[in-house]
Coordinates of C-alpha atoms in Angstrom, one line a residue:
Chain R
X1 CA -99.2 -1.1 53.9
X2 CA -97.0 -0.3 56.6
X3 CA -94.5 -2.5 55.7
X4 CA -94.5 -0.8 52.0
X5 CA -93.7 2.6 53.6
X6 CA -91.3 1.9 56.2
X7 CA -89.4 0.5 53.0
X8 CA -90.2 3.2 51.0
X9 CA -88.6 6.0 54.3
X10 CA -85.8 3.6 53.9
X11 CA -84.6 4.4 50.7
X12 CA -85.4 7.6 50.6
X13 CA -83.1 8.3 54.0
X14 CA -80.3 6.4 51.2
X15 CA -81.3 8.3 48.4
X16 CA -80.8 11.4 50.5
X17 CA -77.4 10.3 52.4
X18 CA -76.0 9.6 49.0
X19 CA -77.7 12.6 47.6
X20 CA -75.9 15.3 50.4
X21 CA -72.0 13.0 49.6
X22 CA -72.3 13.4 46.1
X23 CA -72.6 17.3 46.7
X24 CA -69.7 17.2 49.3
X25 CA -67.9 15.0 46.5
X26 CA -68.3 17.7 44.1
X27 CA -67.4 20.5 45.9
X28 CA -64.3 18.9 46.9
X29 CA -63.7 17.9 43.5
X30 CA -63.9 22.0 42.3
X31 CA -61.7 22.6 45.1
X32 CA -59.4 20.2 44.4
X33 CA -59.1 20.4 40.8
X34 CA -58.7 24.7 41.5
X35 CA -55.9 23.4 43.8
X36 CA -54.0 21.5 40.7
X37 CA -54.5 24.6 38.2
X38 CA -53.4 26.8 40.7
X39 CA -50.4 24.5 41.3
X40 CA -49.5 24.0 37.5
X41 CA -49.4 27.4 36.7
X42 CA -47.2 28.2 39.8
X43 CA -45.1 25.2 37.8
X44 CA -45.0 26.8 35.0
X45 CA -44.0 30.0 36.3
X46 CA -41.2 28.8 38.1
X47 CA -40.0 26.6 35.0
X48 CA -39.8 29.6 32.9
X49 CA -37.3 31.3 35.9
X50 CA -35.5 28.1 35.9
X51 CA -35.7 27.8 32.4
X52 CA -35.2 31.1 31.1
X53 CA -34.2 30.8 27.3
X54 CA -35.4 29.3 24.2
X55 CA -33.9 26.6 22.1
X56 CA -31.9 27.9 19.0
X57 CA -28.8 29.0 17.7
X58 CA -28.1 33.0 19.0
X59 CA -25.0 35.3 18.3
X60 CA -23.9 38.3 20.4
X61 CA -21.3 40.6 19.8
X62 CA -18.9 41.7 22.6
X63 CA -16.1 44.6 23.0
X64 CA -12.4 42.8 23.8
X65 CA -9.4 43.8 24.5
X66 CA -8.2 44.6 20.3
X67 CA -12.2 44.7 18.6
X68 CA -15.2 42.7 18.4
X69 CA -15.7 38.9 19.3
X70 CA -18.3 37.1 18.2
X71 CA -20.2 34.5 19.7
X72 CA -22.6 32.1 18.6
X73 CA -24.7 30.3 21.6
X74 CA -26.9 27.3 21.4
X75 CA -29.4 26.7 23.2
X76 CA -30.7 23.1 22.9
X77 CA -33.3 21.6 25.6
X78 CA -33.0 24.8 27.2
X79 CA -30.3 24.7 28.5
X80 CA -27.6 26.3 27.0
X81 CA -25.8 23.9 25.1
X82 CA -22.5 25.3 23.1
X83 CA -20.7 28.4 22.7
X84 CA -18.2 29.2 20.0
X85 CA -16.2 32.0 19.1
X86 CA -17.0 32.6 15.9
X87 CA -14.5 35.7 15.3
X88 CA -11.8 37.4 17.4
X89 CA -9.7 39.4 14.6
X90 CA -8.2 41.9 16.3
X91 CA -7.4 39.8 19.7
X92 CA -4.3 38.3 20.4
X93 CA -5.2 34.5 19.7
X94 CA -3.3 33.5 22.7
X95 CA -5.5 35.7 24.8
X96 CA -8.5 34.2 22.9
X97 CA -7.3 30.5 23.5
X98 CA -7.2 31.1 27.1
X99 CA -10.1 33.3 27.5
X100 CA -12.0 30.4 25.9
X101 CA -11.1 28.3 29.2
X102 CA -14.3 30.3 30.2
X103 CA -17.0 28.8 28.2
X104 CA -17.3 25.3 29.8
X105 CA -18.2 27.6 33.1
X106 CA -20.6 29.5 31.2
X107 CA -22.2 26.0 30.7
X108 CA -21.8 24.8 33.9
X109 CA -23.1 27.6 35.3
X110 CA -26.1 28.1 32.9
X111 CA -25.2 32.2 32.9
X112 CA -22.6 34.2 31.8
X113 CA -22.1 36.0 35.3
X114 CA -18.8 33.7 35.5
X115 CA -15.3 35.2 36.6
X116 CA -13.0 36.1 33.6
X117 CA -9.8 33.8 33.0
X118 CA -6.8 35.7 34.9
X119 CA -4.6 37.3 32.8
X120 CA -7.1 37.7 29.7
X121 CA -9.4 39.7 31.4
X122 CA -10.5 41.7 28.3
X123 CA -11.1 39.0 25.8
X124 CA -12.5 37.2 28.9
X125 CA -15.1 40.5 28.9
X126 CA -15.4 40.7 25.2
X127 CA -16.7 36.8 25.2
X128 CA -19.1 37.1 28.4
X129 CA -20.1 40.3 26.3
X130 CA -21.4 38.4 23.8
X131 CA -22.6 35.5 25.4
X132 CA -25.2 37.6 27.4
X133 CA -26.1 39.4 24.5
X134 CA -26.8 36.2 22.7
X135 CA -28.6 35.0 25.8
X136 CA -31.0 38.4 25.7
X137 CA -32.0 37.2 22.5
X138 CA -32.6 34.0 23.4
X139 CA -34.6 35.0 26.7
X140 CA -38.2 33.4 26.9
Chain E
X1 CA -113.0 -33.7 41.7
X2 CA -110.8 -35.4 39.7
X3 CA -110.8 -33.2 36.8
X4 CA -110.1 -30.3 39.5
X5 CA -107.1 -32.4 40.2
X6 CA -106.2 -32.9 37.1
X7 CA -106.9 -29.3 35.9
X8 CA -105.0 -28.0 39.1
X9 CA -101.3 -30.5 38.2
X10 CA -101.6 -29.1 34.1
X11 CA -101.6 -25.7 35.4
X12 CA -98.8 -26.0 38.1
X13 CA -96.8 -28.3 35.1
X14 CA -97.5 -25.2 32.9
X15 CA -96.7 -22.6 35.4
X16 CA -93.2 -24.7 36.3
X17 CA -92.2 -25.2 32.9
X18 CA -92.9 -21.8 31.5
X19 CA -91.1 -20.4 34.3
X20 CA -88.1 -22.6 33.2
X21 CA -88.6 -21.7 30.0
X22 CA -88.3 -18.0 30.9
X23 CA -85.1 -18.6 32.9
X24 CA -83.2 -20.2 30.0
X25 CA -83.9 -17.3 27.5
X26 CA -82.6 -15.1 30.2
X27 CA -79.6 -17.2 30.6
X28 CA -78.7 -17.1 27.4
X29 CA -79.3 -13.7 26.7
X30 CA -78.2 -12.1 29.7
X31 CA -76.6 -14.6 32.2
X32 CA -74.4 -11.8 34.0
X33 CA -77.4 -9.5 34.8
X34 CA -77.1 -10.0 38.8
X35 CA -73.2 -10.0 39.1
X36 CA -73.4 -6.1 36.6
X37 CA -76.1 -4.8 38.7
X38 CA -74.3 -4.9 41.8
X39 CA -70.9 -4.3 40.2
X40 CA -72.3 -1.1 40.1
X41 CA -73.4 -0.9 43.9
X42 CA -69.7 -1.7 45.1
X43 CA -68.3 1.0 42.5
X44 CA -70.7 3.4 44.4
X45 CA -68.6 2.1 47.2
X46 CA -65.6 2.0 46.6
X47 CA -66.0 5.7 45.1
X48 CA -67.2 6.8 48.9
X49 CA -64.6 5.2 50.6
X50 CA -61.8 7.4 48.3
X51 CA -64.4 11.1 48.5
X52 CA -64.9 11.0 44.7
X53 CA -67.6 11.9 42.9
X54 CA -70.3 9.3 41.9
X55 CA -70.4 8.2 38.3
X56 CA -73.4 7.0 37.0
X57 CA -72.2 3.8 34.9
X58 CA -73.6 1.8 33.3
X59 CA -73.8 -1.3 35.5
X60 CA -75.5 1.4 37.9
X61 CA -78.1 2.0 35.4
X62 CA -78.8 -1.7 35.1
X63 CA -79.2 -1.7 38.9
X64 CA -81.7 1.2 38.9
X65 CA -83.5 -0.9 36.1
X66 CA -83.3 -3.8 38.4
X67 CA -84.8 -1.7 41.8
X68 CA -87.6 -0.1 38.9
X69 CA -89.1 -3.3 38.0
X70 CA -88.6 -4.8 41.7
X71 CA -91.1 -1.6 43.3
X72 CA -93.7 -2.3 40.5
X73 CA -93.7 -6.6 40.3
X74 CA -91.5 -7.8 43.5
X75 CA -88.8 -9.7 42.9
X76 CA -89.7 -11.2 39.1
X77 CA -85.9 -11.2 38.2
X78 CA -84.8 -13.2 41.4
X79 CA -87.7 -15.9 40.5
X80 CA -87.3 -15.5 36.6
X81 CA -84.4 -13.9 35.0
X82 CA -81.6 -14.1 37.4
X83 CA -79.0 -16.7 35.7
X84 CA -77.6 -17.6 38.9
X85 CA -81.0 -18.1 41.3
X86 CA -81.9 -20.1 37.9
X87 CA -78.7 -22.3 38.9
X88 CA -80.1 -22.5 42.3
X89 CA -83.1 -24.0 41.0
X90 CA -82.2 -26.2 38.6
X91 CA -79.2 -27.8 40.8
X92 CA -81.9 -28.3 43.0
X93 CA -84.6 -30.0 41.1
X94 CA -82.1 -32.7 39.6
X95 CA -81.2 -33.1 43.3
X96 CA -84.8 -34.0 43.9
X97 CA -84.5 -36.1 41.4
X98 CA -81.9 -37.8 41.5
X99 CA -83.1 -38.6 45.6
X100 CA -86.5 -39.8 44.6
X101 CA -84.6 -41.9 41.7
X102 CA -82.1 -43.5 44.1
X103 CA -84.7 -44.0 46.9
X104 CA -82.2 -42.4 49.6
X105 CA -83.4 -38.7 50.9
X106 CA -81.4 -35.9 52.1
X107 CA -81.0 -34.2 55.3
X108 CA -84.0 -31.6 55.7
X109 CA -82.6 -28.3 56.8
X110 CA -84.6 -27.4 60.2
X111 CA -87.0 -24.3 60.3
X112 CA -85.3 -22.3 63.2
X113 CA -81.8 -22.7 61.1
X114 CA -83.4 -21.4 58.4
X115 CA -84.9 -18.4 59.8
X116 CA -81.6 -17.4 61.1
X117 CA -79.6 -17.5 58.2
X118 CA -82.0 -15.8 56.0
X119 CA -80.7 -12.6 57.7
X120 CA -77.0 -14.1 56.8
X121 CA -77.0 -12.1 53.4
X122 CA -77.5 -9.1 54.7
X123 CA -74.7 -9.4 57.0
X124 CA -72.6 -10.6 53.3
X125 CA -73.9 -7.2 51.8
X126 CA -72.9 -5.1 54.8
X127 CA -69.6 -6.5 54.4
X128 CA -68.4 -6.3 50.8
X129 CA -69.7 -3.0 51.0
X130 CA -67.2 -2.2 53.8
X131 CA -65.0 -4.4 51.8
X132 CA -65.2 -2.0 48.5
X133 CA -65.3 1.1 50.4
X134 CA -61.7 0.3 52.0
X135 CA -60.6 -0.6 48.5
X136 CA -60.8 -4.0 48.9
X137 CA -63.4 -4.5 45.7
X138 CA -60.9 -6.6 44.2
X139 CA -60.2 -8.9 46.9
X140 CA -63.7 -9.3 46.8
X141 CA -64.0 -9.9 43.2
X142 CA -60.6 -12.6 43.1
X143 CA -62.9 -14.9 46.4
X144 CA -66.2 -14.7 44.9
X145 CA -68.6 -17.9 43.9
X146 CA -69.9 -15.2 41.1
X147 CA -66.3 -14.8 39.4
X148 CA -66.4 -18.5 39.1
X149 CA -69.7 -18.7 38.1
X150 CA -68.8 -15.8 35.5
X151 CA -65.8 -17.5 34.1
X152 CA -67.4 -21.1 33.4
X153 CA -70.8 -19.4 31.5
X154 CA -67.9 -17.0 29.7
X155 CA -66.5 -20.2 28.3
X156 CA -63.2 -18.9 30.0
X157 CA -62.4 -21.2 33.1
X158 CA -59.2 -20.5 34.5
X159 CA -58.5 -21.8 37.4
X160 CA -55.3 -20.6 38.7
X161 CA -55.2 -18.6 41.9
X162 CA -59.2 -19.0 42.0
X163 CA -58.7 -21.9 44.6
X164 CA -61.0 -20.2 47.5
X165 CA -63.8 -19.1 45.1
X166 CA -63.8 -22.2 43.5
X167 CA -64.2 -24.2 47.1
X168 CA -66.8 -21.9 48.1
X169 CA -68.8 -22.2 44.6
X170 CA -68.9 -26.0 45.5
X171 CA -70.3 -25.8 48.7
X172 CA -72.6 -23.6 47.3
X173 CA -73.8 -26.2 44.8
X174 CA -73.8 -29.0 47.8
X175 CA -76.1 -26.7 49.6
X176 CA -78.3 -25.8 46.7
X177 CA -78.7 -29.5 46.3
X178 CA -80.2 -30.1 50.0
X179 CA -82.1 -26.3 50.2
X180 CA -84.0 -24.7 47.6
X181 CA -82.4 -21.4 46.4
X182 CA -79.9 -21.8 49.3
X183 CA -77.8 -19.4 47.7
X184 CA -80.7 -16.7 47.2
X185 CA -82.2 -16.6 50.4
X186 CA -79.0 -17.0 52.9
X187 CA -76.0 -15.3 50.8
X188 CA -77.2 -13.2 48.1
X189 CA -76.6 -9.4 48.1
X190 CA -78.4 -8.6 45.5
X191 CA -81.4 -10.4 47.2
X192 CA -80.9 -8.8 50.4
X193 CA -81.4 -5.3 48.7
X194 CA -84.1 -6.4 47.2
X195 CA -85.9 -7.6 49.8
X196 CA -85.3 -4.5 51.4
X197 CA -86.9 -2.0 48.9
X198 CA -91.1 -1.5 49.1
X199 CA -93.0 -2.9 46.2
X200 CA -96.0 -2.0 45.4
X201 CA -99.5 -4.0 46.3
X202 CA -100.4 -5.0 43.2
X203 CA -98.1 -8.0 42.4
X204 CA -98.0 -9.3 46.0
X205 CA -99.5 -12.5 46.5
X206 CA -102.3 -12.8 49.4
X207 CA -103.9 -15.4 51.2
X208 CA -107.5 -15.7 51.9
X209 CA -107.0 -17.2 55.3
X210 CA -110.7 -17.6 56.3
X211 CA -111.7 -20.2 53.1
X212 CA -107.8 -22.1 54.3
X213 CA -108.0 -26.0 55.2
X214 CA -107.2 -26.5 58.9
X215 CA -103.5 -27.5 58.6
X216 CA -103.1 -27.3 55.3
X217 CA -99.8 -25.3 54.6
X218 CA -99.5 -26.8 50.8
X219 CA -98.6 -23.2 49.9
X220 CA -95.4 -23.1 52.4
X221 CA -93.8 -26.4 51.6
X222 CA -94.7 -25.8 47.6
X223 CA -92.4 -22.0 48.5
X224 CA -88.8 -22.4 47.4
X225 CA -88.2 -19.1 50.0
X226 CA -90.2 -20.8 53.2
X227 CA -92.4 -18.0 53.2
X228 CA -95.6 -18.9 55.6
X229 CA -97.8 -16.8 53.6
X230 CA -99.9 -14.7 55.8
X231 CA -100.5 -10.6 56.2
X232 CA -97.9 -8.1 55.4
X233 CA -94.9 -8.9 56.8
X234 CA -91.1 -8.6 56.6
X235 CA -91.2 -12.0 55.3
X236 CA -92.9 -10.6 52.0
X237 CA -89.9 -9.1 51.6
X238 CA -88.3 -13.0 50.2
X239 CA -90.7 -13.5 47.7
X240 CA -89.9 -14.2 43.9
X241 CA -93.1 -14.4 42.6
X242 CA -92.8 -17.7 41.0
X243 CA -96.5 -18.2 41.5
X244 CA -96.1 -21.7 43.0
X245 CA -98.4 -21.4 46.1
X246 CA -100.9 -20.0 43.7
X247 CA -101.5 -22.7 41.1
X248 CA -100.9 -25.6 44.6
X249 CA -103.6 -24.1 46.7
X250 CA -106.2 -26.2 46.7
X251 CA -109.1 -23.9 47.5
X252 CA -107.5 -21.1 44.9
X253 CA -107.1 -19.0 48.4
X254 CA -103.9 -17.1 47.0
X255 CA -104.3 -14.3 44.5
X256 CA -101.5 -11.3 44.1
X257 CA -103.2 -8.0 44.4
X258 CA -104.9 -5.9 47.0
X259 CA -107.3 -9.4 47.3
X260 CA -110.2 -8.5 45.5
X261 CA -112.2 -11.6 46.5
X262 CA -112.5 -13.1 42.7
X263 CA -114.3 -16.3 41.4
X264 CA -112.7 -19.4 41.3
X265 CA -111.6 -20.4 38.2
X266 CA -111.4 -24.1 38.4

């Protein structure tokens, strides 16, 4: 008999070791898991700041140096992906051709806060114009 | 008292053989019953040694079933379901055999060795559990006797990169040949847990020492575990219940229960 219950104290000091880790395993699991939701949204946040417009095609319209210019910006992947003039009537097109040097920046720099080309300063504004009115549209 | 004799062989050759009997329906239906069960004590394991949470699979369930039936009967699956203690039989019976047959006799292994490495599986169980809970589970699994055991009754024997498992399966067969169950009761896991957890009275077998034969001890050499059968003691703790010290008593001294003194029924 005594046998049979120094057996029996035996697994029940297991049962109970294993009983006290499994709750240490599951709070640490809650914690953890809190830990990666926290994480992911703080993710998610940050890759809608990096990653601040949607994919699409947007146009924006911008005051240059003669009239209107209008843009047309996509956004593909989000990033942004090509601009075009679409019309420029009443600028000089030389102006526009050179003012146009811009747009590669504007993709480089993933804005439209870039420095207008020297010497076509207001088709230069006119474009940026419409770029970041595009890009309000396409903001997330 | 020759038709006692007589009476007392049928009912050991009927005990024997239906034991058998029950060992080969249980190694056809369900010859990986031993290597699952504790598959699911080294998950436990290995889950502890990375601070996860303990998932109750099903290979644990099958060891739970196993521990269940061990508290009510003893160890009935060791002595008559387990595939591979059935190995350790069988290996050894055709080794009788095949000694008697030849006329040559193998090396006896001595008491005092025996006693000693009876407490040798517990010291294998304490260290594939380390083993698992520092991740090593499938180290464990890639050396073991079990995987090659597994692999031949799975009809899928491949060999390659199996070389120590396969030399240590070997020696276990040479050793099963020269002890009974010498697998089971020096380097079984399983077993060692099971010999560790309390079962109740009722299926424990007891010996009426006062009606024994001075010098007797048919019942220990007939036990395939070396048990000297006598009161409660950690020794009880090896037994498989295969019943043979009951039918080779010759005074019917050896009943399982809480020893009831019954009539003698041949």
């Amino acid at each position: 008999m005594r046998i049979f219950l120094m057996k029996l104290l035996n697994v029940l000091l297991i049962a109970g070791i294993l009983f006290f880790y499994q709750s240490y395993a599951m709070e640490r699991k809650e914690a953890v898991d809190s830990y990666q939701k926290e994480l992911a949204e703080y993710k998610k946040a940050k890759a809608a700041l990096e990653k601040p417009y949607k994919n699409g095609v947007y146009e924006g319209v911008g005051k240059g140096f003669g009239g209107d210019i209008t843009v047309q910006v996509t956004v593909e992947d989000d990033r942004i992906k090509e601009i075009l003039v679409l019309s420029a009537e009443k600028e000089t097109p030389e102006y526009v051709s050179a003012a146009k040097q811009l747009l590669p920046d504007i993709v480089d720099a993933q804005s439209a806060d870039v420095d207008g080309v020297a010497g076509a300063t207001l088709s230069s504004n006119g474009i940026i114009a419409g770029v970041k009115e595009a890009l309000q549209k396409a903001k997330k | 008292m020759e038709g006692f004799k007589k009476n007392r062989k049928t009912k050991q050759a009927i005990w024997k053989w239906g034991r058998t009997g029950v060992q080969v329906i249980a190694f056809i239906l369900a010859p990986s019953l031993f290597t699952q069960a504790f598959g699911g004590v080294k998950a436990v394991a290995e889950t502890m040694g990375t601070g996860g949470v303990i998932v109750i699979s099903d290979f644990l369930i099958r060891f739970g079933i196993l521990c269940g039936i061990t508290f009510l009967f003893g160890r009935i699956f060791c002595g008559w379901c387990c595939a591979f203690g059935a190995v350790n039989d069988w290996i050894y019976r055709i080794s009788v055999f095949l000694q008697s047959r030849l006329g040559k006799k193998l090396p006896k292994m001595p008491e005092s060795w025996t006693l000693v490495l009876q407490k040798l599986k517990y010291v294998v169980l304490l260290a594939v559990l380390i083993c698992c809970f520092y991740g090593k589970s499938g180290w464990i699994t890639g050396h073991s006797p079990w995987t090659v055991f597994s692999l031949l009754v799975g009809k899928n024997f491949r060999p390659a990169g199996y070389g120590i498992a396969i030399v240590l399966f070997l020696l276990l067969l040479m050793g099963m040949a020269v002890e009974e169950r010498f697998f089971c009761r020096f380097f079984c896991p399983m077993g060692a847990i099971f010999s560790l957890l309390p079962e109740l009275p009722f299926t424990a077998l007891r010996r009426d020492e006062k009606n024994c034969i001075q010098n007797c001890s048919a019942c220990r050499r007939s036990c395939p575990v070396g048990i000297k059968l006598g009161e409660d003691s950690l020794q009880a703790g090896e037994c498989i219940r295969c019943g043979r010290c009951m039918q080779v008593c010759p005074r019917g001294n050896i009943r399982p229960g809480t020893g009831s003194k019954k009539k003698a029924t041949d």
